[in-house]
Amino acid sequence: MDNSLLLILLIFLTFAVGLNLLLTFRLTTIVLELPIGSGQSSGLPLGEMVPDFEAFNLLDHNSISATVKIEQPLVLVFLAPGCKDCRGKLPELKQLQPALKKSDVLMWVIGLGSKRQNKNFLKASGLLDSAFMMDAETRKLLNPLDASPSYLFIDGNKILQASGIIGDENWLSFLEQMHETEQEVSQEIVQEVVQENVQEIEL
């Protein structure tokens, strides 16, 4: 084999290796930019009772057995401190609080980081009262892929009604219901203010 042919082969191999590295890097970048998890986030079957599980509050560290002590519908929201999309959802979750209270629905924000990471992530969000953590076994049961930002809807009978990524069709439907409730809350506040003013005028 003469030197010219050998040189051509070396150039071709160098180009092939470089192209392969470029495509690998591009694929990795695309995957990293995708939301973690897709579709149903939980490994539990929809329409069936959720096994009993516990979580502890980030502020008082009290442990709560969700499916034994709680009789209200429960929304579990999984957020990771290093997740940009999760940080962007914090204002939306905070805005839901009045409607959730009016609807008698609980929301637990489950941090997927360490205790310190979760506290730092949520401290300015106004959601620390609703912030919880779970042990690794419980998280694996409810959210085996550590999908975030993701959710589980558990009704008052402890039945898993839906799970997925925040922003999907089920979540948007939930937001619509909560916004309707929020409008009802605002109307009630306005009516109370008007009644108080009327009473003051009459006096």
PDB file of C-alpha atoms in Angstrom:
ATOM      1  CA  MET A   1       0.000   0.000   0.000  1.00  0.00           C
ATOM      2  CA  ASP A   2       1.558   3.299  -1.103  1.00  0.00           C
ATOM      3  CA  ASN A   3       1.777   6.386   1.081  1.00  0.00           C
ATOM      4  CA  SER A   4      -0.956   8.285  -0.789  1.00  0.00           C
ATOM      5  CA  LEU A   5      -3.574   5.575  -0.224  1.00  0.00           C
ATOM      6  CA  LEU A   6      -2.566   5.239   3.422  1.00  0.00           C
ATOM      7  CA  LEU A   7      -2.914   9.002   3.885  1.00  0.00           C
ATOM      8  CA  ILE A   8      -6.391   8.965   2.309  1.00  0.00           C
ATOM      9  CA  LEU A   9      -7.468   6.141   4.643  1.00  0.00           C
ATOM     10  CA  LEU A  10      -6.170   7.995   7.695  1.00  0.00           C
ATOM     11  CA  ILE A  11      -7.998  11.167   6.659  1.00  0.00           C
ATOM     12  CA  PHE A  12     -11.227   9.207   6.124  1.00  0.00           C
ATOM     13  CA  LEU A  13     -10.951   7.479   9.508  1.00  0.00           C
ATOM     14  CA  THR A  14     -10.221  10.777  11.254  1.00  0.00           C
ATOM     15  CA  PHE A  15     -13.266  12.347   9.616  1.00  0.00           C
ATOM     16  CA  ALA A  16     -15.475   9.359  10.566  1.00  0.00           C
ATOM     17  CA  VAL A  17     -14.374   9.459  14.208  1.00  0.00           C
ATOM     18  CA  GLY A  18     -14.918  13.206  14.371  1.00  0.00           C
ATOM     19  CA  LEU A  19     -18.398  12.898  12.849  1.00  0.00           C
ATOM     20  CA  ASN A  20     -19.306  10.146  15.294  1.00  0.00           C
ATOM     21  CA  LEU A  21     -18.190  12.265  18.260  1.00  0.00           C
ATOM     22  CA  LEU A  22     -20.164  15.241  16.945  1.00  0.00           C
ATOM     23  CA  LEU A  23     -23.364  13.218  16.551  1.00  0.00           C
ATOM     24  CA  THR A  24     -22.928  11.661  19.997  1.00  0.00           C
ATOM     25  CA  PHE A  25     -22.483  15.087  21.571  1.00  0.00           C
ATOM     26  CA  ARG A  26     -25.540  16.442  19.747  1.00  0.00           C
ATOM     27  CA  LEU A  27     -27.703  13.499  20.861  1.00  0.00           C
ATOM     28  CA  THR A  28     -26.576  13.934  24.471  1.00  0.00           C
ATOM     29  CA  THR A  29     -27.453  17.633  24.334  1.00  0.00           C
ATOM     30  CA  ILE A  30     -30.939  16.897  22.971  1.00  0.00           C
ATOM     31  CA  VAL A  31     -31.619  14.295  25.666  1.00  0.00           C
ATOM     32  CA  LEU A  32     -30.475  16.641  28.434  1.00  0.00           C
ATOM     33  CA  GLU A  33     -32.808  19.359  27.157  1.00  0.00           C
ATOM     34  CA  LEU A  34     -35.866  17.100  27.277  1.00  0.00           C
ATOM     35  CA  PRO A  35     -38.113  17.047  30.388  1.00  0.00           C
ATOM     36  CA  ILE A  36     -37.236  14.179  32.679  1.00  0.00           C
ATOM     37  CA  GLY A  37     -39.747  11.406  32.188  1.00  0.00           C
ATOM     38  CA  SER A  38     -42.748  11.364  29.868  1.00  0.00           C
ATOM     39  CA  GLY A  39     -46.346  10.267  29.973  1.00  0.00           C
ATOM     40  CA  GLN A  40     -47.344   8.488  33.154  1.00  0.00           C
ATOM     41  CA  SER A  41     -44.674   9.282  35.735  1.00  0.00           C
ATOM     42  CA  SER A  42     -45.687   6.716  38.357  1.00  0.00           C
ATOM     43  CA  GLY A  43     -45.107   2.992  38.204  1.00  0.00           C
ATOM     44  CA  LEU A  44     -48.415   2.453  40.035  1.00  0.00           C
ATOM     45  CA  PRO A  45     -51.495   1.421  38.004  1.00  0.00           C
ATOM     46  CA  LEU A  46     -54.139   4.073  37.458  1.00  0.00           C
ATOM     47  CA  GLY A  47     -57.527   3.426  39.015  1.00  0.00           C
ATOM     48  CA  GLU A  48     -56.163   1.352  41.883  1.00  0.00           C
ATOM     49  CA  MET A  49     -55.564   2.134  45.541  1.00  0.00           C
ATOM     50  CA  VAL A  50     -52.193   3.630  46.389  1.00  0.00           C
ATOM     51  CA  PRO A  51     -50.246   1.678  49.047  1.00  0.00           C
ATOM     52  CA  ASP A  52     -49.730   3.480  52.336  1.00  0.00           C
ATOM     53  CA  PHE A  53     -46.703   5.773  52.331  1.00  0.00           C
ATOM     54  CA  GLU A  54     -45.132   8.366  54.594  1.00  0.00           C
ATOM     55  CA  ALA A  55     -43.469  11.711  54.075  1.00  0.00           C
ATOM     56  CA  PHE A  56     -41.990  14.242  56.473  1.00  0.00           C
ATOM     57  CA  ASN A  57     -42.432  17.982  56.414  1.00  0.00           C
ATOM     58  CA  LEU A  58     -39.332  20.046  55.656  1.00  0.00           C
ATOM     59  CA  LEU A  59     -40.140  22.614  58.346  1.00  0.00           C
ATOM     60  CA  ASP A  60     -41.227  20.616  61.397  1.00  0.00           C
ATOM     61  CA  HIS A  61     -39.841  17.214  60.302  1.00  0.00           C
ATOM     62  CA  ASN A  62     -43.080  15.522  61.369  1.00  0.00           C
ATOM     63  CA  SER A  63     -43.835  12.314  59.534  1.00  0.00           C
ATOM     64  CA  ILE A  64     -47.309  11.929  58.022  1.00  0.00           C
ATOM     65  CA  SER A  65     -48.898   8.727  56.753  1.00  0.00           C
ATOM     66  CA  ALA A  66     -50.618  10.002  53.638  1.00  0.00           C
ATOM     67  CA  THR A  67     -53.060   7.215  52.893  1.00  0.00           C
ATOM     68  CA  VAL A  68     -53.997   6.460  56.514  1.00  0.00           C
ATOM     69  CA  LYS A  69     -54.357   9.848  58.217  1.00  0.00           C
ATOM     70  CA  ILE A  70     -55.433  12.007  55.283  1.00  0.00           C
ATOM     71  CA  GLU A  71     -59.005  11.871  54.016  1.00  0.00           C
ATOM     72  CA  GLN A  72     -58.689  14.646  51.410  1.00  0.00           C
ATOM     73  CA  PRO A  73     -57.699  14.442  47.748  1.00  0.00           C
ATOM     74  CA  LEU A  74     -53.923  14.781  47.496  1.00  0.00           C
ATOM     75  CA  VAL A  75     -51.755  16.189  44.719  1.00  0.00           C
ATOM     76  CA  LEU A  76     -48.117  15.112  44.873  1.00  0.00           C
ATOM     77  CA  VAL A  77     -45.784  17.387  42.940  1.00  0.00           C
ATOM     78  CA  PHE A  78     -42.208  16.205  42.390  1.00  0.00           C
ATOM     79  CA  LEU A  79     -39.585  18.903  41.841  1.00  0.00           C
ATOM     80  CA  ALA A  80     -35.804  18.694  41.575  1.00  0.00           C
ATOM     81  CA  PRO A  81     -33.679  21.636  42.805  1.00  0.00           C
ATOM     82  CA  GLY A  82     -31.439  21.508  39.737  1.00  0.00           C
ATOM     83  CA  CYS A  83     -34.341  21.393  37.271  1.00  0.00           C
ATOM     84  CA  LYS A  84     -34.875  24.655  35.359  1.00  0.00           C
ATOM     85  CA  ASP A  85     -38.437  23.707  34.397  1.00  0.00           C
ATOM     86  CA  CYS A  86     -39.205  22.965  38.061  1.00  0.00           C
ATOM     87  CA  ARG A  87     -38.083  26.436  39.137  1.00  0.00           C
ATOM     88  CA  GLY A  88     -40.326  27.929  36.478  1.00  0.00           C
ATOM     89  CA  LYS A  89     -43.347  26.110  37.942  1.00  0.00           C
ATOM     90  CA  LEU A  90     -42.995  27.569  41.453  1.00  0.00           C
ATOM     91  CA  PRO A  91     -45.091  30.728  40.837  1.00  0.00           C
ATOM     92  CA  GLU A  92     -47.830  28.612  39.249  1.00  0.00           C
ATOM     93  CA  LEU A  93     -47.911  26.264  42.236  1.00  0.00           C
ATOM     94  CA  LYS A  94     -47.989  29.182  44.681  1.00  0.00           C
ATOM     95  CA  GLN A  95     -50.876  30.769  42.806  1.00  0.00           C
ATOM     96  CA  LEU A  96     -52.891  27.545  43.196  1.00  0.00           C
ATOM     97  CA  GLN A  97     -52.897  27.688  47.011  1.00  0.00           C
ATOM     98  CA  PRO A  98     -56.168  29.634  47.574  1.00  0.00           C
ATOM     99  CA  ALA A  99     -58.081  27.464  45.096  1.00  0.00           C
ATOM    100  CA  LEU A 100     -56.688  24.285  46.625  1.00  0.00           C
ATOM    101  CA  LYS A 101     -57.747  25.402  50.085  1.00  0.00           C
ATOM    102  CA  LYS A 102     -61.206  26.330  48.826  1.00  0.00           C
ATOM    103  CA  SER A 103     -61.537  22.921  47.133  1.00  0.00           C
ATOM    104  CA  ASP A 104     -60.261  21.075  50.221  1.00  0.00           C
ATOM    105  CA  VAL A 105     -57.412  19.576  48.187  1.00  0.00           C
ATOM    106  CA  LEU A 106     -53.956  19.050  49.652  1.00  0.00           C
ATOM    107  CA  MET A 107     -50.777  19.594  47.658  1.00  0.00           C
ATOM    108  CA  TRP A 108     -47.439  18.216  48.771  1.00  0.00           C
ATOM    109  CA  VAL A 109     -44.320  19.452  47.010  1.00  0.00           C
ATOM    110  CA  ILE A 110     -41.859  16.563  47.131  1.00  0.00           C
ATOM    111  CA  GLY A 111     -38.236  17.644  46.784  1.00  0.00           C
ATOM    112  CA  LEU A 112     -35.937  15.278  44.918  1.00  0.00           C
ATOM    113  CA  GLY A 113     -32.752  16.735  46.367  1.00  0.00           C
ATOM    114  CA  SER A 114     -31.166  16.712  49.807  1.00  0.00           C
ATOM    115  CA  LYS A 115     -32.884  18.462  52.726  1.00  0.00           C
ATOM    116  CA  ARG A 116     -30.642  21.517  52.376  1.00  0.00           C
ATOM    117  CA  GLN A 117     -31.044  21.645  48.593  1.00  0.00           C
ATOM    118  CA  ASN A 118     -34.827  21.431  48.845  1.00  0.00           C
ATOM    119  CA  LYS A 119     -35.016  24.154  51.497  1.00  0.00           C
ATOM    120  CA  ASN A 120     -32.802  26.508  49.505  1.00  0.00           C
ATOM    121  CA  PHE A 121     -34.795  25.768  46.363  1.00  0.00           C
ATOM    122  CA  LEU A 122     -38.177  26.474  47.961  1.00  0.00           C
ATOM    123  CA  LYS A 123     -37.402  29.085  50.635  1.00  0.00           C
ATOM    124  CA  ALA A 124     -38.419  32.088  48.509  1.00  0.00           C
ATOM    125  CA  SER A 125     -41.369  30.338  46.841  1.00  0.00           C
ATOM    126  CA  GLY A 126     -43.875  30.520  49.687  1.00  0.00           C
ATOM    127  CA  LEU A 127     -44.311  26.745  49.430  1.00  0.00           C
ATOM    128  CA  LEU A 128     -42.223  25.550  52.361  1.00  0.00           C
ATOM    129  CA  ASP A 129     -45.358  24.810  54.396  1.00  0.00           C
ATOM    130  CA  SER A 130     -46.307  22.312  51.693  1.00  0.00           C
ATOM    131  CA  ALA A 131     -42.793  20.913  51.194  1.00  0.00           C
ATOM    132  CA  PHE A 132     -42.107  17.284  52.022  1.00  0.00           C
ATOM    133  CA  MET A 133     -39.441  14.646  51.535  1.00  0.00           C
ATOM    134  CA  MET A 134     -39.613  10.876  51.209  1.00  0.00           C
ATOM    135  CA  ASP A 135     -37.176   8.071  51.750  1.00  0.00           C
ATOM    136  CA  ALA A 136     -35.659   6.434  48.683  1.00  0.00           C
ATOM    137  CA  GLU A 137     -37.928   3.392  48.837  1.00  0.00           C
ATOM    138  CA  THR A 138     -41.111   5.482  48.900  1.00  0.00           C
ATOM    139  CA  ARG A 139     -39.907   7.699  46.072  1.00  0.00           C
ATOM    140  CA  LYS A 140     -39.096   4.637  43.995  1.00  0.00           C
ATOM    141  CA  LEU A 141     -42.619   3.337  44.604  1.00  0.00           C
ATOM    142  CA  LEU A 142     -44.378   6.546  43.601  1.00  0.00           C
ATOM    143  CA  ASN A 143     -41.948   8.033  41.086  1.00  0.00           C
ATOM    144  CA  PRO A 144     -39.499   5.325  39.974  1.00  0.00           C
ATOM    145  CA  LEU A 145     -37.801   7.532  37.362  1.00  0.00           C
ATOM    146  CA  ASP A 146     -37.544  10.602  39.632  1.00  0.00           C
ATOM    147  CA  ALA A 147     -39.460  12.415  36.890  1.00  0.00           C
ATOM    148  CA  SER A 148     -39.682  16.178  37.375  1.00  0.00           C
ATOM    149  CA  PRO A 149     -41.629  18.380  37.251  1.00  0.00           C
ATOM    150  CA  SER A 150     -44.236  15.658  37.636  1.00  0.00           C
ATOM    151  CA  TYR A 151     -47.419  14.972  39.582  1.00  0.00           C
ATOM    152  CA  LEU A 152     -49.753  12.313  40.991  1.00  0.00           C
ATOM    153  CA  PHE A 153     -53.465  12.880  41.619  1.00  0.00           C
ATOM    154  CA  ILE A 154     -54.778  10.728  44.481  1.00  0.00           C
ATOM    155  CA  ASP A 155     -58.462  11.065  45.332  1.00  0.00           C
ATOM    156  CA  GLY A 156     -60.115  10.951  48.765  1.00  0.00           C
ATOM    157  CA  ASN A 157     -60.525   7.187  48.448  1.00  0.00           C
ATOM    158  CA  LYS A 158     -56.743   6.790  47.955  1.00  0.00           C
ATOM    159  CA  ILE A 159     -57.192   5.874  44.285  1.00  0.00           C
ATOM    160  CA  LEU A 160     -54.527   7.034  41.824  1.00  0.00           C
ATOM    161  CA  GLN A 161     -56.477   9.013  39.247  1.00  0.00           C
ATOM    162  CA  ALA A 162     -53.671  10.417  37.090  1.00  0.00           C
ATOM    163  CA  SER A 163     -49.935  10.933  36.875  1.00  0.00           C
ATOM    164  CA  GLY A 164     -47.636  12.618  34.422  1.00  0.00           C
ATOM    165  CA  ILE A 165     -45.475  15.621  33.648  1.00  0.00           C
ATOM    166  CA  ILE A 166     -46.662  19.072  34.738  1.00  0.00           C
ATOM    167  CA  GLY A 167     -48.015  20.775  31.652  1.00  0.00           C
ATOM    168  CA  ASP A 168     -49.639  17.715  30.078  1.00  0.00           C
ATOM    169  CA  GLU A 169     -53.362  17.465  29.253  1.00  0.00           C
ATOM    170  CA  ASN A 170     -54.437  16.193  32.683  1.00  0.00           C
ATOM    171  CA  TRP A 171     -52.480  18.905  34.463  1.00  0.00           C
ATOM    172  CA  LEU A 172     -53.927  21.645  32.250  1.00  0.00           C
ATOM    173  CA  SER A 173     -57.428  20.340  32.965  1.00  0.00           C
ATOM    174  CA  PHE A 174     -56.651  20.465  36.686  1.00  0.00           C
ATOM    175  CA  LEU A 175     -55.396  24.049  36.361  1.00  0.00           C
ATOM    176  CA  GLU A 176     -58.598  25.040  34.583  1.00  0.00           C
ATOM    177  CA  GLN A 177     -60.699  23.637  37.426  1.00  0.00           C
ATOM    178  CA  MET A 178     -58.557  25.422  40.010  1.00  0.00           C
ATOM    179  CA  HIS A 179     -58.774  28.727  38.113  1.00  0.00           C
ATOM    180  CA  GLU A 180     -62.562  28.473  38.117  1.00  0.00           C
ATOM    181  CA  THR A 181     -62.444  27.918  41.872  1.00  0.00           C
ATOM    182  CA  GLU A 182     -60.039  30.851  42.234  1.00  0.00           C
ATOM    183  CA  GLN A 183     -62.532  33.120  40.473  1.00  0.00           C
ATOM    184  CA  GLU A 184     -65.233  31.960  42.891  1.00  0.00           C
ATOM    185  CA  VAL A 185     -62.928  32.808  45.813  1.00  0.00           C
ATOM    186  CA  SER A 186     -62.292  36.290  44.370  1.00  0.00           C
ATOM    187  CA  GLN A 187     -66.026  36.895  43.910  1.00  0.00           C
ATOM    188  CA  GLU A 188     -66.704  35.848  47.502  1.00  0.00           C
ATOM    189  CA  ILE A 189     -64.042  38.258  48.763  1.00  0.00           C
ATOM    190  CA  VAL A 190     -65.548  41.100  46.716  1.00  0.00           C
ATOM    191  CA  GLN A 191     -69.028  40.316  48.048  1.00  0.00           C
ATOM    192  CA  GLU A 192     -67.740  40.311  51.633  1.00  0.00           C
ATOM    193  CA  VAL A 193     -66.056  43.696  51.131  1.00  0.00           C
ATOM    194  CA  VAL A 194     -69.219  45.149  49.580  1.00  0.00           C
ATOM    195  CA  GLN A 195     -71.367  43.851  52.434  1.00  0.00           C
ATOM    196  CA  GLU A 196     -68.990  45.320  55.019  1.00  0.00           C
ATOM    197  CA  ASN A 197     -69.111  48.703  53.281  1.00  0.00           C
ATOM    198  CA  VAL A 198     -72.910  48.610  53.094  1.00  0.00           C
ATOM    199  CA  GLN A 199     -73.110  47.827  56.808  1.00  0.00           C
ATOM    200  CA  GLU A 200     -70.776  50.700  57.639  1.00  0.00           C
ATOM    201  CA  ILE A 201     -72.871  53.104  55.543  1.00  0.00           C
ATOM    202  CA  GLU A 202     -76.088  51.959  57.262  1.00  0.00           C
ATOM    203  CA  LEU A 203     -74.497  52.555  60.643  1.00  0.00           C
TER     204      LEU A 203
END
